[in-house]
Amino acid sequence: MHIEETPFTKRRRFIVFTQKQFAEVAEQQRKMLFESMKDKLLPAKHPAYAQVNRVAQRLIRANNDIPIIHDQKWSVTLIGDKEKNAFVLPTGHIFVFLGMLEMVANDDQLGVVLGHEMAHTILGHGAEQVSVSHFVDYFVIIVMSALWAILPSDVISGFSTYVMNKIVDVMLHLPYSRLLETEADEVGLRLSAKACFDVRESVSFWQRMNIVSHFEGDVAAQVPEFLSTHPTHETRAQKLEESVPKALELRKECNCPPLPLRNPQLDVAALKAKLSKADAVDDPWKPFIVVIK
């Protein structure tokens, strides 16, 4: 057990594992993940690998001065699923769902997404989350043991345990998870800027996610932020918009080519108008539906 600082953000945190111990945990996680998704893994010859490899290699080459990126062995695996998701394991394995590739409008947006996911690995968020959970669970066990000793019945004790777990989730686990997501957004934007991606697309991507989620009626996107592990799409877009000017300066320092004059926000507005128009079309099954009043 020790206290350390995160790379880049210099935030102090509590870590239970040594690097060697967590590497063993991460490798076990990798094996279990491959086994659980074996029916959805796409072969290396799938055409979608070209875009993911291109973007991932660009991020890695541009940030190779960072020891964790330089020393890590990176690989890409595609998952044939419509879920809009991507993640990077502490082992350097990059997983991208086909649903995410359908969601991003261009390489710049995919660069932002992969930059965010790689940032989780660089910042050691996996080990940090496990460490925090370990510490919190230990505290909860002590409190609940005391409650079970003094409460008059198993029913009341059981209900108290349920309430306690919910309070811990809302007050500790969920806010901490959102903190890590915001931190990964911030650091991921730096990685994307150094790779000369159009960092303005970070805002556009989360605005697109917000528009499409509402259009598709995504239940998860409707959950209040305080009950979610992630900030809302709107919150992420707003925070990234605040960080974009600094990322653009970093991009200039890296001698990146000038950005196109066209504002990515125009594409977001066009998407919103298109989906609003589609949403307004009459339901073709309307003649066969009787509304109950």
mmCIF file of C-alpha atoms in Angstrom:
data_model
loop_
_atom_site.group_PDB
_atom_site.id
_atom_site.type_symbol
_atom_site.label_atom_id
_atom_site.label_comp_id
_atom_site.label_asym_id
_atom_site.label_seq_id
_atom_site.Cartn_x
_atom_site.Cartn_y
_atom_site.Cartn_z
ATOM 1 C CA MET A 1 0.000 0.000 0.000
ATOM 2 C CA HIS A 2 1.319 3.422 -0.916
ATOM 3 C CA ILE A 3 0.448 6.969 -1.968
ATOM 4 C CA GLU A 4 1.512 8.146 -5.423
ATOM 5 C CA GLU A 5 0.877 10.934 -7.929
ATOM 6 C CA THR A 6 -0.878 10.449 -11.249
ATOM 7 C CA PRO A 7 1.116 11.292 -14.386
ATOM 8 C CA PHE A 8 0.208 14.669 -15.959
ATOM 9 C CA THR A 9 -2.438 15.770 -13.447
ATOM 10 C CA LYS A 10 -0.286 15.158 -10.339
ATOM 11 C CA ARG A 11 -3.286 14.074 -8.286
ATOM 12 C CA ARG A 12 -2.347 12.109 -5.156
ATOM 13 C CA ARG A 13 -4.024 8.733 -4.734
ATOM 14 C CA PHE A 14 -3.999 5.551 -2.689
ATOM 15 C CA ILE A 15 -2.786 2.352 -4.407
ATOM 16 C CA VAL A 16 -2.951 -1.138 -2.898
ATOM 17 C CA PHE A 17 -0.995 -3.082 -5.540
ATOM 18 C CA THR A 18 2.571 -3.092 -6.740
ATOM 19 C CA GLN A 19 2.961 -2.806 -10.527
ATOM 20 C CA LYS A 20 3.859 -6.484 -10.746
ATOM 21 C CA GLN A 21 0.794 -7.560 -8.746
ATOM 22 C CA PHE A 22 -1.597 -5.492 -10.843
ATOM 23 C CA ALA A 23 0.031 -6.708 -14.078
ATOM 24 C CA GLU A 24 -0.901 -10.251 -13.041
ATOM 25 C CA VAL A 25 -4.486 -9.156 -12.305
ATOM 26 C CA ALA A 26 -4.694 -7.331 -15.647
ATOM 27 C CA GLU A 27 -3.429 -10.344 -17.581
ATOM 28 C CA GLN A 28 -6.054 -12.544 -15.940
ATOM 29 C CA GLN A 29 -8.698 -9.982 -16.849
ATOM 30 C CA ARG A 30 -7.505 -10.015 -20.471
ATOM 31 C CA LYS A 31 -7.834 -13.796 -20.706
ATOM 32 C CA MET A 32 -11.314 -13.763 -19.172
ATOM 33 C CA LEU A 33 -12.415 -10.989 -21.526
ATOM 34 C CA PHE A 34 -11.260 -12.831 -24.621
ATOM 35 C CA GLU A 35 -13.030 -15.955 -23.437
ATOM 36 C CA SER A 36 -16.298 -14.118 -22.727
ATOM 37 C CA MET A 37 -16.268 -12.362 -26.127
ATOM 38 C CA LYS A 38 -14.867 -15.152 -28.274
ATOM 39 C CA ASP A 39 -18.048 -15.390 -30.378
ATOM 40 C CA LYS A 40 -17.911 -11.674 -31.255
ATOM 41 C CA LEU A 41 -14.202 -11.199 -31.969
ATOM 42 C CA LEU A 42 -13.550 -10.165 -35.575
ATOM 43 C CA PRO A 43 -10.609 -11.647 -37.522
ATOM 44 C CA ALA A 44 -7.572 -9.489 -38.256
ATOM 45 C CA LYS A 45 -8.533 -9.368 -41.965
ATOM 46 C CA HIS A 46 -11.770 -7.458 -41.241
ATOM 47 C CA PRO A 47 -11.704 -4.148 -43.189
ATOM 48 C CA ALA A 48 -12.588 -2.078 -40.110
ATOM 49 C CA TYR A 49 -9.145 -2.813 -38.642
ATOM 50 C CA ALA A 50 -7.572 -0.390 -41.145
ATOM 51 C CA GLN A 51 -9.097 2.719 -39.553
ATOM 52 C CA VAL A 52 -8.502 1.628 -35.953
ATOM 53 C CA ASN A 53 -4.879 0.639 -36.634
ATOM 54 C CA ARG A 54 -4.246 3.900 -38.481
ATOM 55 C CA VAL A 55 -5.586 6.046 -35.648
ATOM 56 C CA ALA A 56 -4.008 3.992 -32.842
ATOM 57 C CA GLN A 57 -0.572 4.019 -34.482
ATOM 58 C CA ARG A 58 -0.796 7.775 -34.969
ATOM 59 C CA LEU A 59 -1.522 8.280 -31.267
ATOM 60 C CA ILE A 60 1.266 5.949 -30.175
ATOM 61 C CA ARG A 61 3.902 7.446 -32.486
ATOM 62 C CA ALA A 62 3.079 11.022 -31.485
ATOM 63 C CA ASN A 63 3.189 10.217 -27.757
ATOM 64 C CA ASN A 64 6.125 7.820 -27.787
ATOM 65 C CA ASP A 65 8.055 10.219 -25.549
ATOM 66 C CA ILE A 66 5.793 9.169 -22.679
ATOM 67 C CA PRO A 67 7.537 6.210 -20.971
ATOM 68 C CA ILE A 68 4.314 4.281 -20.310
ATOM 69 C CA ILE A 69 3.358 4.488 -23.983
ATOM 70 C CA HIS A 70 6.878 3.733 -25.185
ATOM 71 C CA ASP A 71 7.297 0.697 -22.944
ATOM 72 C CA GLN A 72 3.843 -0.771 -23.453
ATOM 73 C CA LYS A 73 3.047 -3.417 -26.061
ATOM 74 C CA TRP A 74 -0.075 -2.250 -27.899
ATOM 75 C CA SER A 75 -2.565 -4.283 -29.911
ATOM 76 C CA VAL A 76 -6.027 -3.851 -31.407
ATOM 77 C CA THR A 77 -9.058 -6.151 -31.349
ATOM 78 C CA LEU A 78 -12.434 -5.444 -32.951
ATOM 79 C CA ILE A 79 -15.687 -6.679 -31.478
ATOM 80 C CA GLY A 80 -18.609 -7.346 -33.816
ATOM 81 C CA ASP A 81 -21.293 -5.717 -31.717
ATOM 82 C CA LYS A 82 -23.495 -2.637 -32.170
ATOM 83 C CA GLU A 83 -22.618 -1.302 -28.719
ATOM 84 C CA LYS A 84 -21.096 2.182 -28.899
ATOM 85 C CA ASN A 85 -18.045 1.407 -26.829
ATOM 86 C CA ALA A 86 -14.270 1.140 -26.795
ATOM 87 C CA PHE A 87 -11.798 0.479 -23.995
ATOM 88 C CA VAL A 88 -8.121 -0.211 -23.368
ATOM 89 C CA LEU A 89 -6.919 -2.774 -20.859
ATOM 90 C CA PRO A 90 -3.889 -2.084 -18.632
ATOM 91 C CA THR A 91 -2.114 -4.710 -20.778
ATOM 92 C CA GLY A 92 -2.249 -2.350 -23.787
ATOM 93 C CA HIS A 93 -5.013 -4.235 -25.609
ATOM 94 C CA ILE A 94 -7.293 -1.797 -27.436
ATOM 95 C CA PHE A 95 -10.855 -3.052 -27.935
ATOM 96 C CA VAL A 96 -13.245 -1.244 -30.275
ATOM 97 C CA PHE A 97 -16.862 -2.204 -30.953
ATOM 98 C CA LEU A 98 -18.234 -1.846 -34.481
ATOM 99 C CA GLY A 99 -21.013 0.276 -32.997
ATOM 100 C CA MET A 100 -18.411 2.869 -32.000
ATOM 101 C CA LEU A 101 -16.948 2.937 -35.512
ATOM 102 C CA GLU A 102 -20.434 3.616 -36.848
ATOM 103 C CA MET A 103 -20.800 6.437 -34.322
ATOM 104 C CA VAL A 104 -17.604 8.394 -35.041
ATOM 105 C CA ALA A 105 -17.776 10.714 -38.044
ATOM 106 C CA ASN A 106 -14.055 10.626 -38.917
ATOM 107 C CA ASP A 107 -10.538 9.709 -37.792
ATOM 108 C CA ASP A 108 -10.362 12.817 -35.603
ATOM 109 C CA GLN A 109 -13.304 11.702 -33.488
ATOM 110 C CA LEU A 110 -11.937 8.171 -33.249
ATOM 111 C CA GLY A 111 -8.593 9.694 -32.222
ATOM 112 C CA VAL A 112 -10.346 11.510 -29.370
ATOM 113 C CA VAL A 113 -12.117 8.323 -28.267
ATOM 114 C CA LEU A 114 -8.970 6.174 -28.322
ATOM 115 C CA GLY A 115 -6.955 8.972 -26.717
ATOM 116 C CA HIS A 116 -9.423 8.974 -23.824
ATOM 117 C CA GLU A 117 -9.258 5.191 -23.431
ATOM 118 C CA MET A 118 -5.457 5.129 -23.626
ATOM 119 C CA ALA A 119 -5.368 7.875 -21.006
ATOM 120 C CA HIS A 120 -7.080 5.532 -18.541
ATOM 121 C CA THR A 121 -4.148 3.137 -18.972
ATOM 122 C CA ILE A 122 -1.481 5.839 -18.780
ATOM 123 C CA LEU A 123 -3.044 7.248 -15.618
ATOM 124 C CA GLY A 124 -3.318 3.793 -14.021
ATOM 125 C CA HIS A 125 -7.023 4.162 -13.384
ATOM 126 C CA GLY A 126 -7.575 0.412 -13.306
ATOM 127 C CA ALA A 127 -5.302 -0.130 -10.310
ATOM 128 C CA GLU A 128 -6.689 2.988 -8.660
ATOM 129 C CA GLN A 129 -10.314 1.887 -8.945
ATOM 130 C CA VAL A 130 -9.562 -1.544 -7.524
ATOM 131 C CA SER A 131 -7.574 0.049 -4.682
ATOM 132 C CA VAL A 132 -10.356 2.486 -3.785
ATOM 133 C CA SER A 133 -12.966 -0.275 -3.898
ATOM 134 C CA HIS A 134 -10.781 -2.418 -1.656
ATOM 135 C CA PHE A 135 -10.428 0.388 0.884
ATOM 136 C CA VAL A 136 -14.131 1.360 0.809
ATOM 137 C CA ASP A 137 -15.276 -2.271 1.092
ATOM 138 C CA TYR A 138 -13.045 -2.723 4.128
ATOM 139 C CA PHE A 139 -14.603 0.353 5.746
ATOM 140 C CA VAL A 140 -18.150 -0.812 4.924
ATOM 141 C CA ILE A 141 -17.506 -4.249 6.425
ATOM 142 C CA ILE A 142 -16.412 -2.657 9.708
ATOM 143 C CA VAL A 143 -19.481 -0.383 9.831
ATOM 144 C CA MET A 144 -21.914 -3.163 8.879
ATOM 145 C CA SER A 145 -20.419 -5.575 11.417
ATOM 146 C CA ALA A 146 -21.109 -3.001 14.109
ATOM 147 C CA LEU A 147 -24.674 -2.455 12.862
ATOM 148 C CA TRP A 148 -25.446 -6.161 12.712
ATOM 149 C CA ALA A 149 -24.248 -6.485 16.295
ATOM 150 C CA ILE A 150 -26.634 -3.848 17.670
ATOM 151 C CA LEU A 151 -29.710 -3.984 15.406
ATOM 152 C CA PRO A 152 -32.639 -6.035 16.784
ATOM 153 C CA SER A 153 -33.461 -8.252 13.776
ATOM 154 C CA ASP A 154 -31.976 -9.733 10.599
ATOM 155 C CA VAL A 155 -34.617 -7.945 8.477
ATOM 156 C CA ILE A 156 -33.662 -4.512 9.798
ATOM 157 C CA SER A 157 -29.985 -5.392 9.528
ATOM 158 C CA GLY A 158 -30.447 -6.539 5.920
ATOM 159 C CA PHE A 159 -32.302 -3.352 4.993
ATOM 160 C CA SER A 160 -29.606 -1.259 6.679
ATOM 161 C CA THR A 161 -26.964 -3.064 4.633
ATOM 162 C CA TYR A 162 -28.851 -2.276 1.414
ATOM 163 C CA VAL A 163 -29.202 1.408 2.341
ATOM 164 C CA MET A 164 -25.556 1.621 3.363
ATOM 165 C CA ASN A 165 -24.384 0.170 0.040
ATOM 166 C CA LYS A 166 -26.541 2.630 -1.909
ATOM 167 C CA ILE A 167 -25.194 5.564 0.095
ATOM 168 C CA VAL A 168 -21.616 4.422 -0.515
ATOM 169 C CA ASP A 169 -22.328 4.124 -4.254
ATOM 170 C CA VAL A 170 -23.898 7.570 -4.595
ATOM 171 C CA MET A 171 -21.514 9.373 -2.249
ATOM 172 C CA LEU A 172 -18.223 7.632 -3.069
ATOM 173 C CA HIS A 173 -18.025 5.088 -5.907
ATOM 174 C CA LEU A 174 -20.008 6.967 -8.573
ATOM 175 C CA PRO A 175 -18.476 10.439 -8.022
ATOM 176 C CA TYR A 176 -14.998 8.877 -7.997
ATOM 177 C CA SER A 177 -15.707 7.069 -11.260
ATOM 178 C CA ARG A 178 -16.894 10.324 -12.861
ATOM 179 C CA LEU A 179 -13.735 12.051 -11.627
ATOM 180 C CA LEU A 180 -11.579 9.457 -13.392
ATOM 181 C CA GLU A 181 -13.600 9.790 -16.601
ATOM 182 C CA THR A 182 -13.164 13.571 -16.608
ATOM 183 C CA GLU A 183 -9.449 13.205 -15.921
ATOM 184 C CA ALA A 184 -9.111 10.757 -18.830
ATOM 185 C CA ASP A 185 -10.970 13.212 -21.091
ATOM 186 C CA GLU A 186 -8.478 15.928 -20.167
ATOM 187 C CA VAL A 187 -5.347 13.814 -20.659
ATOM 188 C CA GLY A 188 -6.776 12.044 -23.714
ATOM 189 C CA LEU A 189 -7.299 15.426 -25.379
ATOM 190 C CA ARG A 190 -3.591 16.156 -24.897
ATOM 191 C CA LEU A 191 -2.651 12.856 -26.527
ATOM 192 C CA SER A 192 -4.945 13.632 -29.464
ATOM 193 C CA ALA A 193 -3.529 17.156 -29.827
ATOM 194 C CA LYS A 194 0.049 15.844 -29.972
ATOM 195 C CA ALA A 195 -1.068 13.408 -32.695
ATOM 196 C CA CYS A 196 -2.373 16.406 -34.696
ATOM 197 C CA PHE A 197 -6.008 15.343 -34.611
ATOM 198 C CA ASP A 198 -8.653 18.059 -34.819
ATOM 199 C CA VAL A 199 -9.358 18.375 -31.095
ATOM 200 C CA ARG A 200 -12.461 20.458 -31.832
ATOM 201 C CA GLU A 201 -14.045 17.154 -32.848
ATOM 202 C CA SER A 202 -13.982 16.066 -29.181
ATOM 203 C CA VAL A 203 -16.878 18.425 -28.482
ATOM 204 C CA SER A 204 -18.673 17.404 -31.672
ATOM 205 C CA PHE A 205 -18.362 13.716 -30.830
ATOM 206 C CA TRP A 206 -20.055 14.009 -27.425
ATOM 207 C CA GLN A 207 -22.723 16.262 -28.883
ATOM 208 C CA ARG A 208 -23.354 13.596 -31.540
ATOM 209 C CA MET A 209 -23.555 10.947 -28.828
ATOM 210 C CA ASN A 210 -26.066 13.067 -26.948
ATOM 211 C CA ILE A 211 -28.251 13.658 -30.016
ATOM 212 C CA VAL A 212 -28.199 10.032 -31.168
ATOM 213 C CA SER A 213 -28.805 8.669 -27.646
ATOM 214 C CA HIS A 214 -31.922 10.788 -27.253
ATOM 215 C CA PHE A 215 -33.120 9.892 -30.752
ATOM 216 C CA GLU A 216 -32.673 6.164 -30.099
ATOM 217 C CA GLY A 217 -34.253 6.401 -26.652
ATOM 218 C CA ASP A 218 -31.141 5.095 -24.910
ATOM 219 C CA VAL A 219 -32.266 4.485 -21.331
ATOM 220 C CA ALA A 220 -28.714 4.624 -19.949
ATOM 221 C CA ALA A 221 -28.294 8.143 -21.341
ATOM 222 C CA GLN A 222 -31.376 9.301 -19.411
ATOM 223 C CA VAL A 223 -29.989 8.297 -16.005
ATOM 224 C CA PRO A 224 -29.272 11.367 -13.806
ATOM 225 C CA GLU A 225 -25.574 12.115 -13.656
ATOM 226 C CA PHE A 226 -25.324 11.582 -9.890
ATOM 227 C CA LEU A 227 -26.481 7.983 -10.386
ATOM 228 C CA SER A 228 -24.074 7.252 -13.242
ATOM 229 C CA THR A 229 -20.462 6.095 -13.467
ATOM 230 C CA HIS A 230 -19.882 8.614 -16.279
ATOM 231 C CA PRO A 231 -20.633 12.322 -16.708
ATOM 232 C CA THR A 232 -23.521 12.966 -19.106
ATOM 233 C CA HIS A 233 -22.715 13.471 -22.776
ATOM 234 C CA GLU A 234 -23.646 17.143 -22.404
ATOM 235 C CA THR A 235 -21.345 17.633 -19.419
ATOM 236 C CA ARG A 236 -18.436 16.020 -21.242
ATOM 237 C CA ALA A 237 -18.982 18.199 -24.297
ATOM 238 C CA GLN A 238 -19.056 21.345 -22.135
ATOM 239 C CA LYS A 239 -15.899 20.468 -20.184
ATOM 240 C CA LEU A 240 -14.008 19.504 -23.327
ATOM 241 C CA GLU A 241 -15.039 22.748 -24.986
ATOM 242 C CA GLU A 242 -13.330 24.574 -22.106
ATOM 243 C CA SER A 243 -10.157 22.519 -22.678
ATOM 244 C CA VAL A 244 -10.027 22.840 -26.471
ATOM 245 C CA PRO A 245 -8.191 26.236 -26.618
ATOM 246 C CA LYS A 246 -5.311 24.846 -24.542
ATOM 247 C CA ALA A 247 -5.245 21.679 -26.668
ATOM 248 C CA LEU A 248 -5.105 23.788 -29.833
ATOM 249 C CA GLU A 249 -2.061 25.608 -28.446
ATOM 250 C CA LEU A 250 -0.371 22.269 -27.746
ATOM 251 C CA ARG A 251 -1.218 21.198 -31.299
ATOM 252 C CA LYS A 252 0.558 24.293 -32.644
ATOM 253 C CA GLU A 253 3.605 23.608 -30.480
ATOM 254 C CA CYS A 254 3.800 20.166 -32.105
ATOM 255 C CA ASN A 255 4.001 21.805 -35.554
ATOM 256 C CA CYS A 256 0.758 20.228 -36.713
ATOM 257 C CA PRO A 257 -0.732 21.353 -40.045
ATOM 258 C CA PRO A 258 -3.436 24.065 -39.907
ATOM 259 C CA LEU A 259 -6.969 22.930 -39.191
ATOM 260 C CA PRO A 260 -9.670 23.236 -41.844
ATOM 261 C CA LEU A 261 -11.699 26.429 -41.644
ATOM 262 C CA ARG A 262 -14.957 24.508 -41.529
ATOM 263 C CA ASN A 263 -16.332 24.330 -37.991
ATOM 264 C CA PRO A 264 -17.227 20.729 -36.940
ATOM 265 C CA GLN A 265 -20.269 22.178 -35.162
ATOM 266 C CA LEU A 266 -21.922 22.577 -38.570
ATOM 267 C CA ASP A 267 -21.948 18.794 -38.984
ATOM 268 C CA VAL A 268 -23.518 18.370 -35.540
ATOM 269 C CA ALA A 269 -26.238 20.869 -36.412
ATOM 270 C CA ALA A 270 -26.882 19.036 -39.686
ATOM 271 C CA LEU A 271 -27.187 15.704 -37.857
ATOM 272 C CA LYS A 272 -29.607 17.198 -35.339
ATOM 273 C CA ALA A 273 -31.767 18.649 -38.111
ATOM 274 C CA LYS A 274 -31.743 15.345 -39.995
ATOM 275 C CA LEU A 275 -32.798 13.304 -36.972
ATOM 276 C CA SER A 276 -35.398 15.891 -35.947
ATOM 277 C CA LYS A 277 -36.913 15.629 -39.396
ATOM 278 C CA ALA A 278 -36.913 11.834 -39.242
ATOM 279 C CA ASP A 279 -38.492 11.940 -35.782
ATOM 280 C CA ALA A 280 -41.270 14.137 -37.120
ATOM 281 C CA VAL A 281 -42.317 11.648 -39.806
ATOM 282 C CA ASP A 282 -45.703 10.084 -39.076
ATOM 283 C CA ASP A 283 -45.656 6.543 -37.763
ATOM 284 C CA PRO A 284 -46.678 4.286 -40.714
ATOM 285 C CA TRP A 285 -48.497 2.023 -38.258
ATOM 286 C CA LYS A 286 -50.619 4.851 -36.870
ATOM 287 C CA PRO A 287 -53.843 3.696 -38.659
ATOM 288 C CA PHE A 288 -53.560 0.385 -36.800
ATOM 289 C CA ILE A 289 -53.122 1.856 -33.309
ATOM 290 C CA VAL A 290 -55.891 2.878 -30.950
ATOM 291 C CA VAL A 291 -54.707 5.131 -28.145
ATOM 292 C CA ILE A 292 -56.182 4.285 -24.773
ATOM 293 C CA LYS A 293 -57.396 7.405 -22.985
#
